[in-house]
Short mmCIF file of C-alpha atoms in Angstrom, two decimals:
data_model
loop_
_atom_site.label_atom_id
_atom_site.label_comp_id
_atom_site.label_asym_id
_atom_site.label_seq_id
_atom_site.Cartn_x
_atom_site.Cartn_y
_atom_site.Cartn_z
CA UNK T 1 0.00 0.00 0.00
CA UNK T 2 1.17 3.79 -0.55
CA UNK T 3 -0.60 7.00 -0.49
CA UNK T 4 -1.93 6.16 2.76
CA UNK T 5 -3.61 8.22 5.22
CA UNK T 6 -5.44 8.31 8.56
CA UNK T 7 -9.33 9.39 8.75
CA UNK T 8 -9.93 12.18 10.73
CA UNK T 9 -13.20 11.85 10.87
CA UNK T 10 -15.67 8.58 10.03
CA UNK T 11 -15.98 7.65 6.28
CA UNK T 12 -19.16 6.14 4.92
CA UNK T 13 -18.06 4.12 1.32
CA UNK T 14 -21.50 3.84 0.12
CA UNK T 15 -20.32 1.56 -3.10
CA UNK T 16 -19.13 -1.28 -0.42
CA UNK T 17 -21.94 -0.33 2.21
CA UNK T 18 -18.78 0.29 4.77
CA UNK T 19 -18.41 2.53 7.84
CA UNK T 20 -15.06 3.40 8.70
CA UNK T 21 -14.37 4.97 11.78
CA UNK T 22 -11.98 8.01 12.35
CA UNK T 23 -8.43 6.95 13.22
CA UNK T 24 -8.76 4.07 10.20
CA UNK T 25 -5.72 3.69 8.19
CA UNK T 26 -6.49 3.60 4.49
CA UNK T 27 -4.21 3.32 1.10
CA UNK T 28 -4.72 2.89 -2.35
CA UNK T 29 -2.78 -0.41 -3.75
CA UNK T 30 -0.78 0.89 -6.16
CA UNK T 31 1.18 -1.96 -7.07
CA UNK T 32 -2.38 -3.11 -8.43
CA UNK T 33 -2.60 -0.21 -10.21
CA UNK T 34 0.52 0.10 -12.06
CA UNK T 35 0.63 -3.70 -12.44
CA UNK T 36 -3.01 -3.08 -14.63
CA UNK T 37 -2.54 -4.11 -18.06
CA UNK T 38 -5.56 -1.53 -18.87
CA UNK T 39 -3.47 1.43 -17.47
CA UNK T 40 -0.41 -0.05 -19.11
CA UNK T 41 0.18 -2.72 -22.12
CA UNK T 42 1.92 -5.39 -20.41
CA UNK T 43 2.96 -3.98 -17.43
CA UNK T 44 5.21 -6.17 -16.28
CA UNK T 45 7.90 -6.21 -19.20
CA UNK T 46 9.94 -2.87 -19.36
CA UNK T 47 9.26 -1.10 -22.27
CA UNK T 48 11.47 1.67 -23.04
CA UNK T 49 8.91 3.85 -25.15
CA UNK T 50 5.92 3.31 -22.92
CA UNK T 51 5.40 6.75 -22.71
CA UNK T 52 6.93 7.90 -25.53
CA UNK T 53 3.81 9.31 -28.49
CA UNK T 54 5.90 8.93 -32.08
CA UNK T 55 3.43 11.18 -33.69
CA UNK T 56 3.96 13.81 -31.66
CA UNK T 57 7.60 12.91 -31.21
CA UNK T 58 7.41 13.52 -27.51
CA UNK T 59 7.51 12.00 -24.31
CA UNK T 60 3.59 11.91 -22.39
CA UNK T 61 4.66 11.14 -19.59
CA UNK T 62 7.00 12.08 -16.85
CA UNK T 63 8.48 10.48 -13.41
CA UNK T 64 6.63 13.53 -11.64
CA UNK T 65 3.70 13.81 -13.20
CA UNK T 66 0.42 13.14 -11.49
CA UNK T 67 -2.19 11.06 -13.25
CA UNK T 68 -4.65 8.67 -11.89
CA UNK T 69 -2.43 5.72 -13.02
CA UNK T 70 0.43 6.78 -12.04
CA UNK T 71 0.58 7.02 -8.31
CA UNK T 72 4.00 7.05 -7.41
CA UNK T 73 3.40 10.72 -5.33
CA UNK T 74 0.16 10.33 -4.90
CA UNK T 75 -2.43 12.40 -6.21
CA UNK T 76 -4.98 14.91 -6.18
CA UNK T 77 -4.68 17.37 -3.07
CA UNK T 78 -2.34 14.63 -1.33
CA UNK T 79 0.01 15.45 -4.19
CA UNK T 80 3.48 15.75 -2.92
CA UNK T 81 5.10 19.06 -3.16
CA UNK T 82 8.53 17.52 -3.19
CA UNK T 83 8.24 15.16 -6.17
CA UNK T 84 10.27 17.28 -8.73
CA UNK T 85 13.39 17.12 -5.97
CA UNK T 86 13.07 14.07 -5.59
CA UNK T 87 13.22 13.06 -9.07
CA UNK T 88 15.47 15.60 -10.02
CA UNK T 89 18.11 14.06 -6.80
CA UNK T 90 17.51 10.70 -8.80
CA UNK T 91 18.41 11.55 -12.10
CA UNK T 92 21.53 13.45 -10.65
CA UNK T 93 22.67 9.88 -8.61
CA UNK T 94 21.81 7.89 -11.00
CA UNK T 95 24.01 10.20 -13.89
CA UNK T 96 26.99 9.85 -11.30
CA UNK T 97 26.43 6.17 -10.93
CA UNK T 98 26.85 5.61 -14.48
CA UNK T 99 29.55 8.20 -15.17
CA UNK T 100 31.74 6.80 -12.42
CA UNK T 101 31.30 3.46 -12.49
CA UNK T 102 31.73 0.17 -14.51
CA UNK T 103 29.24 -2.39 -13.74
CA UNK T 104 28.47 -6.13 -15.31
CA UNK T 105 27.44 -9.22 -14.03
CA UNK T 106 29.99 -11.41 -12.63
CA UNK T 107 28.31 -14.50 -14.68
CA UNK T 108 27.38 -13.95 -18.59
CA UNK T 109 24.25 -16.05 -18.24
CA UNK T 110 22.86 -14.13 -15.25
CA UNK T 111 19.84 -11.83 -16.60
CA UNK T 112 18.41 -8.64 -15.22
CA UNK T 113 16.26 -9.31 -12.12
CA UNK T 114 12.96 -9.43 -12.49
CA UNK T 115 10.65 -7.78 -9.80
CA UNK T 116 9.61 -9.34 -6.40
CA UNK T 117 5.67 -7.87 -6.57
CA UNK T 118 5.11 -8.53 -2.47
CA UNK T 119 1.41 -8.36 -2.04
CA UNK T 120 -0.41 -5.23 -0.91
CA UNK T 121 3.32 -3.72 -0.15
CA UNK T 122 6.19 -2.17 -2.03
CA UNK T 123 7.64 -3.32 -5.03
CA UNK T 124 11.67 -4.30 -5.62
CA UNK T 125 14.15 -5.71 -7.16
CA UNK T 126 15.36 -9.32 -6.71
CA UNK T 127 18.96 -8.58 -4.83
CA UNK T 128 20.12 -11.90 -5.34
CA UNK T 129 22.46 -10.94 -7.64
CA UNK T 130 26.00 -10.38 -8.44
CA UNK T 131 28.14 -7.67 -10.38
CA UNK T 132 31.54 -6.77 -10.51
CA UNK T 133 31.28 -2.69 -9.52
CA UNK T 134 34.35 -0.77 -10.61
CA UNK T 135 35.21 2.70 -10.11
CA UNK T 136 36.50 5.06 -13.03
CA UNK T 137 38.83 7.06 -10.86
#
C-alpha cells in the first residue's frame, strides 16, 4: 500500500456499504494499479517507449507527473510538493552512478532481475544478484 492516510473523521463508502471509523488507516494499492494491463500494455515487461507518443515525437509522460495511473506521489490534493526534488536528486545519482562506475554481471548467463511484486506492499528488485562494480577514478 502507498498513499496512505489516517481518517480524521468517520468515512461512509457507500459503493461497499462500509463505515469506517476516524483513526482508520487507508491506502490505495498501487502496485495493483501500475501492475493493470488496462493502465499499461503489459505492465510487467519494461518497455522503453511506454510513454513515448511517435506522432507527436514527444515524451507523455513524466516520473513527476500526477495522473490517476500513475501514483508514485500520490495524487490529487495529497500530491506531494517535493516530487520534482526528488526526481530531479535521482536523475543526478543515478548520472553519477553511471559516469563513475563500470558495472556487469559477474556471470554472462545471469539476466536482469525481475521484480519481487510482495502483495499489498512495495515493489523491488530481486537482490540476489551479483556484479563486478568498478570505479573510473
Amino acid at each position: 500500500m502507498s498513499v496512505s492516510r489516517r481518517l480524521n473523521k468517520p468515512l461512509r463508502i457507500e459503493s461497499l456499504d462500509m463505515n469506517l471509523p476516524k483513526g482508520t488507516c487507508i491506502g490505495i494499492p498501487t502496485k495493483c494499479v501500475h501492475g493493470d494491463p488496462r493502465n499499461y500494455p503489459d505492465p510487467t515487461t519494461f518497455d522503453g517507449y511506454r510513454f513515448y507518443d511517435a506522432d507527436s515525437n514527444t515524451c507523455t509522460a513524466r516520473a513527476s507527473t500526477a495522473s490517476e495511473k500513475f501514483l508514485a506521489f500520490s495524487y490529487g490534493t495529497g500530491l506531494c510538493p517535493g516530487r520534482f526534488i526528488g526526481v530531479k536528486v535521482s536523475e543526478i545519482l543515478l548520472a553519477k552512478v553511471l559516469l563513475d562506475f563500470d558495472m556487469r554481471f559477474t556471470s554472462k548467463d545471469q539476466e536482469f532481475p525481475s521484480y519481487v511484486l510482495m502483495e499489498n506492499t512495495w515493489s523491488w528488485l530481486d537482490t540476489n544478484l551479483t556484479a563486478y562494480v568498478r570505479s573510473r577514478r
